[in-house]
Amino acid sequence: MSKKAKLVNQHINSSRAKQVKENQRKLASIACAILMCGHQDDSSDVANDLDRNHGNFLALLQYRACGGNSILDDHFNSCAGNVIYTSKTIQNELIMICSHLIRGLILEEVREA
């Protein structure tokens, strides 16, 4: 009987430890989101220093990488410093491309109307 009690006790302790670890991961994700919201824009690049404040865009990329986006995580961990694609120049080019695409879609909708 005492052997069964130990098994039940061990099972309860194991389940509790798993729940604690899961809760810690959840809180870490929530804290990461809160920290991301507190970032202020600056013009520095990520380079190899993901712990510094690099602005909302780069904070969002870091947040997504930490949140399970394996493509971004692999990219940040393995890319050379000159091909990280997060500089302010690249950001501005991507913004311009997106603005042209959005304008094109709006113009198409207007023409159809």
Backbone as ProteinMPNN parsed JSONL, in Angstrom:
{"seq_chain_A": "MSKKAKLVNQHINSSRAKQVKENQRKLASIACAILMCGHQDDSSDVANDLDRNHGNFLALLQYRACGGNSILDDHFNSCAGNVIYTSKTIQNELIMICSHLIRGLILEEVREA", "coords_chain_A": {"N_chain_A": [[0.82, -1.204, 0.0], [1.965, 1.254, 0.742], [3.768, 1.649, -1.314], [2.105, 2.214, -3.514], [1.046, 4.623, -2.609], [3.279, 6.255, -2.729], [3.643, 6.331, -5.476], [1.335, 7.683, -6.303], [1.758, 10.076, -4.96], [4.162, 10.868, -6.196], [3.209, 11.173, -8.765], [1.431, 13.304, -8.457], [3.236, 15.31, -7.637], [4.83, 15.426, -9.94], [2.959, 16.255, -11.867], [2.328, 18.73, -10.808], [4.809, 20.037, -11.034], [5.064, 20.119, -13.813], [2.903, 21.799, -14.416], [3.743, 24.146, -13.152], [6.047, 24.768, -14.683], [4.8, 25.17, -17.183], [3.164, 27.375, -16.59], [5.182, 29.24, -16.023], [6.339, 29.515, -18.586], [4.16, 30.651, -19.922], [3.859, 33.081, -18.518], [6.343, 34.21, -19.116], [6.052, 34.665, -21.855], [3.98, 36.54, -21.832], [5.227, 38.608, -20.394], [7.242, 39.201, -22.218], [5.728, 40.3, -24.288], [4.767, 42.577, -23.0], [7.167, 43.949, -22.516], [7.918, 44.374, -25.17], [5.985, 46.2, -25.959], [6.807, 48.401, -24.561], [9.006, 49.398, -25.853], [10.87, 52.015, -27.442], [11.173, 53.855, -30.463], [14.282, 53.887, -32.138], [17.19, 54.513, -34.145], [19.001, 52.474, -34.416], [20.559, 49.379, -35.475], [19.786, 45.848, -35.329], [21.931, 44.059, -35.404], [24.086, 41.963, -33.754], [23.003, 42.09, -31.288], [20.411, 41.458, -29.601], [19.258, 42.146, -27.236], [19.182, 44.819, -26.626], [17.359, 47.968, -26.76], [15.765, 48.5, -29.699], [13.768, 49.738, -31.083], [10.312, 49.743, -32.189], [9.704, 48.136, -34.492], [11.901, 46.323, -34.693], [11.747, 45.26, -32.15], [9.316, 43.968, -32.334], [9.961, 41.992, -34.238], [11.848, 40.547, -32.747], [10.178, 39.728, -30.676], [8.398, 38.064, -32.07], [10.207, 36.089, -32.881], [10.98, 35.033, -30.408], [8.531, 34.1, -29.673], [8.042, 31.777, -31.052], [8.318, 31.805, -33.806], [10.041, 30.143, -35.903], [11.451, 30.615, -38.241], [12.289, 33.322, -38.147], [13.736, 33.185, -35.738], [15.776, 31.319, -36.362], [16.974, 32.785, -38.417], [17.938, 35.145, -37.073], [19.755, 33.947, -35.371], [21.643, 32.792, -37.022], [22.443, 34.338, -39.213], [24.71, 36.405, -41.117], [26.107, 39.549, -40.071], [25.752, 41.49, -42.035], [23.589, 40.727, -43.537], [21.147, 40.768, -42.262], [18.804, 42.094, -42.714], [17.301, 44.128, -41.423], [17.846, 46.779, -41.201], [17.418, 50.395, -41.015], [17.236, 51.354, -43.601], [16.383, 49.131, -45.115], [13.949, 48.709, -43.81], [12.581, 51.068, -44.531], [12.482, 50.72, -47.325], [10.873, 48.427, -47.497], [8.524, 49.467, -46.395], [7.88, 51.365, -48.364], [7.416, 49.662, -50.576], [5.199, 48.236, -49.62], [3.397, 50.374, -49.385], [3.053, 51.1, -52.068], [1.839, 48.776, -53.049], [-0.555, 48.752, -51.543], [-1.705, 51.199, -52.361], [-2.117, 50.551, -55.054], [-4.042, 48.512, -54.811], [-6.156, 49.97, -53.684], [-6.642, 51.842, -55.742], [-7.472, 50.088, -57.722], [-9.877, 49.124, -56.609], [-11.321, 51.535, -56.583], [-11.518, 52.083, -59.316], [-13.107, 49.938, -60.135], [-15.445, 50.58, -58.878]], "CA_chain_A": [[0.0, 0.0, 0.0], [2.819, 2.432, 0.809], [4.358, 1.825, -2.637], [1.094, 2.896, -4.328], [0.941, 5.997, -2.119], [4.412, 6.976, -3.282], [3.383, 6.55, -6.895], [0.338, 8.743, -6.396], [2.449, 11.28, -4.521], [5.088, 11.237, -7.257], [2.408, 11.638, -9.903], [0.936, 14.636, -8.111], [4.388, 16.219, -7.686], [5.224, 15.562, -11.345], [1.936, 17.077, -12.513], [2.487, 20.1, -10.306], [6.027, 20.587, -11.631], [4.738, 20.412, -15.213], [2.024, 22.974, -14.42], [4.576, 25.3, -12.799], [6.846, 25.096, -15.867], [3.902, 25.718, -18.201], [2.794, 28.725, -16.145], [6.353, 30.093, -16.204], [6.441, 29.814, -20.019], [3.08, 31.578, -20.257], [4.204, 34.392, -17.965], [7.481, 34.739, -19.88], [5.504, 35.183, -23.112], [3.23, 37.762, -21.515], [6.22, 39.626, -20.05], [7.907, 39.574, -23.472], [4.806, 41.203, -24.994], [4.754, 43.849, -22.265], [8.442, 44.61, -22.805], [7.881, 44.814, -26.566], [5.145, 47.398, -26.028], [7.513, 49.499, -23.933], [10.144, 49.849, -26.668], [10.755, 53.281, -28.154], [11.921, 53.812, -31.704], [15.562, 54.536, -32.363], [17.636, 54.186, -35.493], [20.065, 51.477, -34.422], [20.277, 48.076, -36.079], [19.834, 44.73, -34.4], [23.257, 43.445, -35.47], [24.089, 40.723, -32.973], [22.607, 42.455, -29.936], [18.945, 41.463, -29.572], [18.774, 42.527, -25.914], [19.056, 46.274, -26.521], [16.149, 48.579, -27.296], [16.022, 48.841, -31.092], [12.587, 50.297, -31.71], [9.131, 48.876, -32.246], [9.808, 47.147, -35.569], [12.849, 45.289, -34.32], [11.202, 44.601, -30.96], [8.285, 43.042, -32.809], [10.645, 40.841, -34.829], [12.401, 39.772, -31.638], [9.027, 39.133, -29.991], [7.923, 36.941, -32.889], [11.215, 35.029, -32.824], [10.856, 34.415, -29.081], [7.2, 33.512, -29.562], [7.898, 30.527, -31.78], [8.542, 31.921, -35.247], [11.346, 29.513, -36.062], [12.152, 31.221, -39.373], [12.977, 34.502, -37.617], [14.69, 32.762, -34.726], [16.923, 30.758, -37.09], [17.616, 33.878, -39.141], [18.689, 35.99, -36.149], [20.835, 33.183, -34.745], [22.622, 32.243, -37.957], [22.796, 35.215, -40.329], [25.848, 37.316, -40.987], [25.665, 40.884, -39.682], [25.401, 42.335, -43.181], [22.402, 40.203, -44.238], [20.083, 40.565, -41.276], [17.61, 42.679, -43.352], [16.486, 44.895, -40.475], [18.339, 48.152, -41.101], [16.397, 51.409, -41.287], [17.101, 51.443, -45.057], [15.525, 48.009, -45.529], [12.613, 48.989, -43.274], [11.967, 52.096, -45.383], [12.183, 50.122, -48.632], [9.703, 47.558, -47.336], [7.367, 50.354, -46.211], [7.544, 51.92, -49.686], [6.833, 48.575, -51.375], [3.847, 47.993, -49.093], [2.533, 51.506, -49.712], [2.707, 50.995, -53.496], [0.87, 47.682, -53.2], [-1.834, 49.187, -50.973], [-2.26, 52.197, -53.278], [-2.597, 49.833, -56.232], [-5.298, 47.847, -54.465], [-7.187, 51.004, -53.499], [-6.969, 52.349, -57.079], [-8.246, 49.044, -58.426], [-11.222, 49.144, -56.046], [-11.969, 52.765, -57.029], [-11.837, 51.921, -60.749], [-14.214, 48.994, -60.252], [-16.643, 51.228, -58.362]], "C_chain_A": [[0.863, 1.265, 0.0], [3.482, 2.694, -0.537], [3.389, 2.553, -3.564], [0.96, 4.352, -3.912], [2.092, 6.831, -2.664], [4.179, 7.28, -4.756], [2.376, 7.675, -7.098], [0.972, 10.075, -6.023], [3.408, 11.781, -5.598], [4.336, 11.792, -8.46], [1.891, 13.057, -9.657], [2.074, 15.653, -8.19], [4.833, 16.47, -9.125], [4.242, 16.449, -12.103], [2.06, 18.532, -12.084], [3.711, 20.756, -10.929], [5.789, 20.951, -13.098], [3.881, 21.669, -15.314], [2.812, 24.244, -14.105], [5.406, 25.732, -14.002], [5.99, 25.706, -16.97], [3.485, 27.144, -17.841], [3.962, 29.698, -16.294], [6.523, 30.475, -17.67], [5.373, 30.805, -20.45], [3.408, 32.985, -19.765], [5.38, 35.025, -18.698], [7.004, 35.329, -21.199], [4.749, 36.489, -22.884], [4.197, 38.894, -21.184], [6.95, 40.11, -21.296], [7.027, 40.552, -24.255], [4.767, 42.568, -24.319], [6.035, 44.631, -22.543], [8.47, 45.146, -24.228], [7.07, 46.099, -26.696], [5.857, 48.615, -25.433], [8.689, 50.027, -24.734], [9.84, 51.188, -27.316], [11.611, 53.193, -29.395], [13.268, 54.498, -31.559], [16.096, 54.003, -33.681], [18.721, 53.126, -35.525], [19.595, 50.176, -35.063], [20.361, 46.992, -35.017], [21.248, 44.19, -34.286], [23.222, 42.13, -34.703], [23.621, 40.956, -31.547], [21.092, 42.575, -29.872], [18.401, 41.918, -28.228], [18.592, 44.024, -25.755], [17.73, 46.741, -27.101], [16.44, 49.071, -28.713], [14.81, 49.433, -31.792], [11.497, 49.258, -31.873], [9.224, 47.794, -33.31], [10.718, 45.994, -35.166], [12.406, 44.551, -33.063], [10.127, 43.603, -31.35], [8.906, 41.807, -33.445], [11.221, 39.935, -33.743], [11.287, 39.039, -30.891], [8.508, 37.919, -30.757], [8.907, 35.78, -32.866], [11.134, 34.285, -31.491], [9.54, 33.664, -28.932], [6.993, 32.277, -30.414], [8.047, 30.623, -33.279], [9.949, 31.418, -35.529], [12.132, 30.096, -37.231], [12.941, 32.435, -38.894], [14.05, 34.117, -36.605], [15.947, 32.198, -35.382], [17.698, 31.858, -37.798], [18.494, 34.716, -38.205], [19.88, 35.254, -35.529], [21.92, 32.745, -35.722], [23.09, 33.205, -39.043], [24.053, 36.025, -40.039], [25.306, 38.717, -40.703], [25.231, 41.757, -40.842], [24.205, 41.812, -43.975], [21.253, 39.934, -43.271], [18.755, 41.152, -41.747], [16.721, 43.454, -42.393], [16.956, 46.341, -40.346], [17.221, 49.137, -41.399], [16.193, 51.578, -42.789], [16.178, 50.358, -45.578], [14.108, 48.239, -45.039], [11.89, 49.997, -44.165], [11.623, 51.555, -46.764], [10.953, 49.226, -48.556], [8.428, 48.375, -47.134], [6.924, 50.93, -47.544], [6.892, 50.866, -50.576], [5.404, 48.31, -50.928], [2.907, 49.132, -49.456], [2.127, 51.471, -51.183], [1.677, 49.895, -53.738], [-0.508, 48.098, -52.694], [-2.491, 50.228, -51.873], [-2.831, 51.537, -54.527], [-3.921, 49.138, -55.976], [-6.434, 48.841, -54.31], [-7.606, 51.546, -54.853], [-7.803, 51.345, -57.863], [-9.684, 49.016, -57.927], [-11.989, 50.381, -56.523], [-12.383, 52.63, -58.49], [-13.035, 50.974, -60.936], [-15.526, 49.636, -59.796], [-17.116, 52.23, -59.388]], "O_chain_A": [[0.526, 2.242, -0.67], [3.737, 3.849, -0.876], [3.809, 3.424, -4.325], [0.78, 5.226, -4.761], [1.899, 7.993, -3.022], [4.489, 8.375, -5.223], [2.555, 8.523, -7.973], [0.75, 11.084, -6.691], [3.46, 12.978, -5.88], [4.771, 12.755, -9.091], [1.917, 13.901, -10.553], [1.898, 16.736, -8.748], [5.175, 17.597, -9.485], [4.652, 17.298, -12.894], [1.915, 19.447, -12.895], [3.65, 21.924, -11.315], [6.266, 21.985, -13.566], [4.1, 22.506, -16.189], [2.581, 25.29, -14.711], [5.47, 26.92, -14.316], [6.413, 26.66, -17.624], [3.46, 28.02, -18.705], [3.757, 30.857, -16.653], [6.821, 31.63, -17.976], [5.641, 31.701, -21.251], [3.255, 33.96, -20.5], [5.414, 36.242, -18.884], [7.493, 36.377, -21.621], [4.876, 37.431, -23.667], [4.01, 40.021, -21.643], [7.246, 41.299, -21.419], [7.53, 41.523, -24.822], [4.738, 43.597, -24.993], [5.99, 45.839, -22.778], [8.982, 46.238, -24.475], [7.436, 46.989, -27.464], [5.528, 49.748, -25.782], [9.312, 51.011, -24.334], [8.701, 51.465, -27.692], [12.654, 52.539, -29.393], [13.38, 55.555, -30.937], [15.487, 53.112, -34.272], [19.314, 52.899, -36.58], [18.398, 49.913, -35.174], [20.934, 47.193, -33.946], [21.712, 43.894, -33.185], [22.39, 41.271, -34.995], [23.823, 40.101, -30.685], [20.544, 43.66, -30.065], [17.187, 42.064, -28.086], [17.907, 44.46, -24.83], [17.065, 46.011, -27.835], [17.27, 49.96, -28.903], [14.842, 49.609, -33.01], [11.724, 48.058, -31.718], [8.857, 46.647, -33.055], [10.344, 44.828, -35.285], [12.658, 43.354, -32.921], [10.033, 42.522, -30.77], [8.434, 40.693, -33.22], [11.098, 38.712, -33.811], [11.437, 37.874, -30.521], [8.216, 36.879, -30.168], [8.498, 34.619, -32.836], [11.209, 33.057, -31.452], [9.445, 32.709, -28.162], [5.874, 31.77, -30.494], [7.914, 29.613, -33.971], [10.924, 32.161, -35.413], [13.363, 30.073, -37.212], [14.126, 32.565, -39.199], [15.15, 34.669, -36.622], [17.061, 32.56, -35.0], [18.929, 31.868, -37.783], [19.66, 34.969, -38.51], [20.893, 35.872, -35.2], [23.01, 32.364, -35.296], [24.062, 32.903, -39.736], [24.405, 36.289, -38.889], [24.17, 39.028, -41.059], [24.427, 42.671, -40.661], [23.845, 42.403, -44.993], [20.486, 38.988, -43.448], [17.697, 40.767, -41.25], [15.499, 43.435, -42.541], [16.496, 47.056, -39.456], [16.194, 48.765, -41.968], [15.089, 51.913, -43.22], [15.291, 50.627, -46.388], [13.155, 47.988, -45.777], [10.725, 49.803, -44.511], [10.578, 51.897, -47.316], [10.095, 49.259, -49.438], [7.37, 48.011, -47.648], [5.728, 50.981, -47.832], [5.912, 51.159, -51.261], [4.503, 48.174, -51.756], [1.748, 48.895, -49.797], [0.983, 51.779, -51.515], [0.755, 50.063, -54.535], [-1.517, 47.825, -53.344], [-3.693, 50.157, -52.127], [-3.9, 51.917, -55.004], [-4.818, 49.167, -56.818], [-7.553, 48.584, -54.757], [-8.801, 51.701, -55.106], [-8.73, 51.72, -58.581], [-10.614, 48.897, -58.725], [-13.177, 50.288, -56.833], [-13.49, 53.025, -58.857], [-13.876, 51.201, -61.806], [-16.597, 49.271, -60.28], [-18.122, 52.906, -59.173]]}, "name": "protein", "num_of_chains": 1, "seq": "MSKKAKLVNQHINSSRAKQVKENQRKLASIACAILMCGHQDDSSDVANDLDRNHGNFLALLQYRACGGNSILDDHFNSCAGNVIYTSKTIQNELIMICSHLIRGLILEEVREA"}
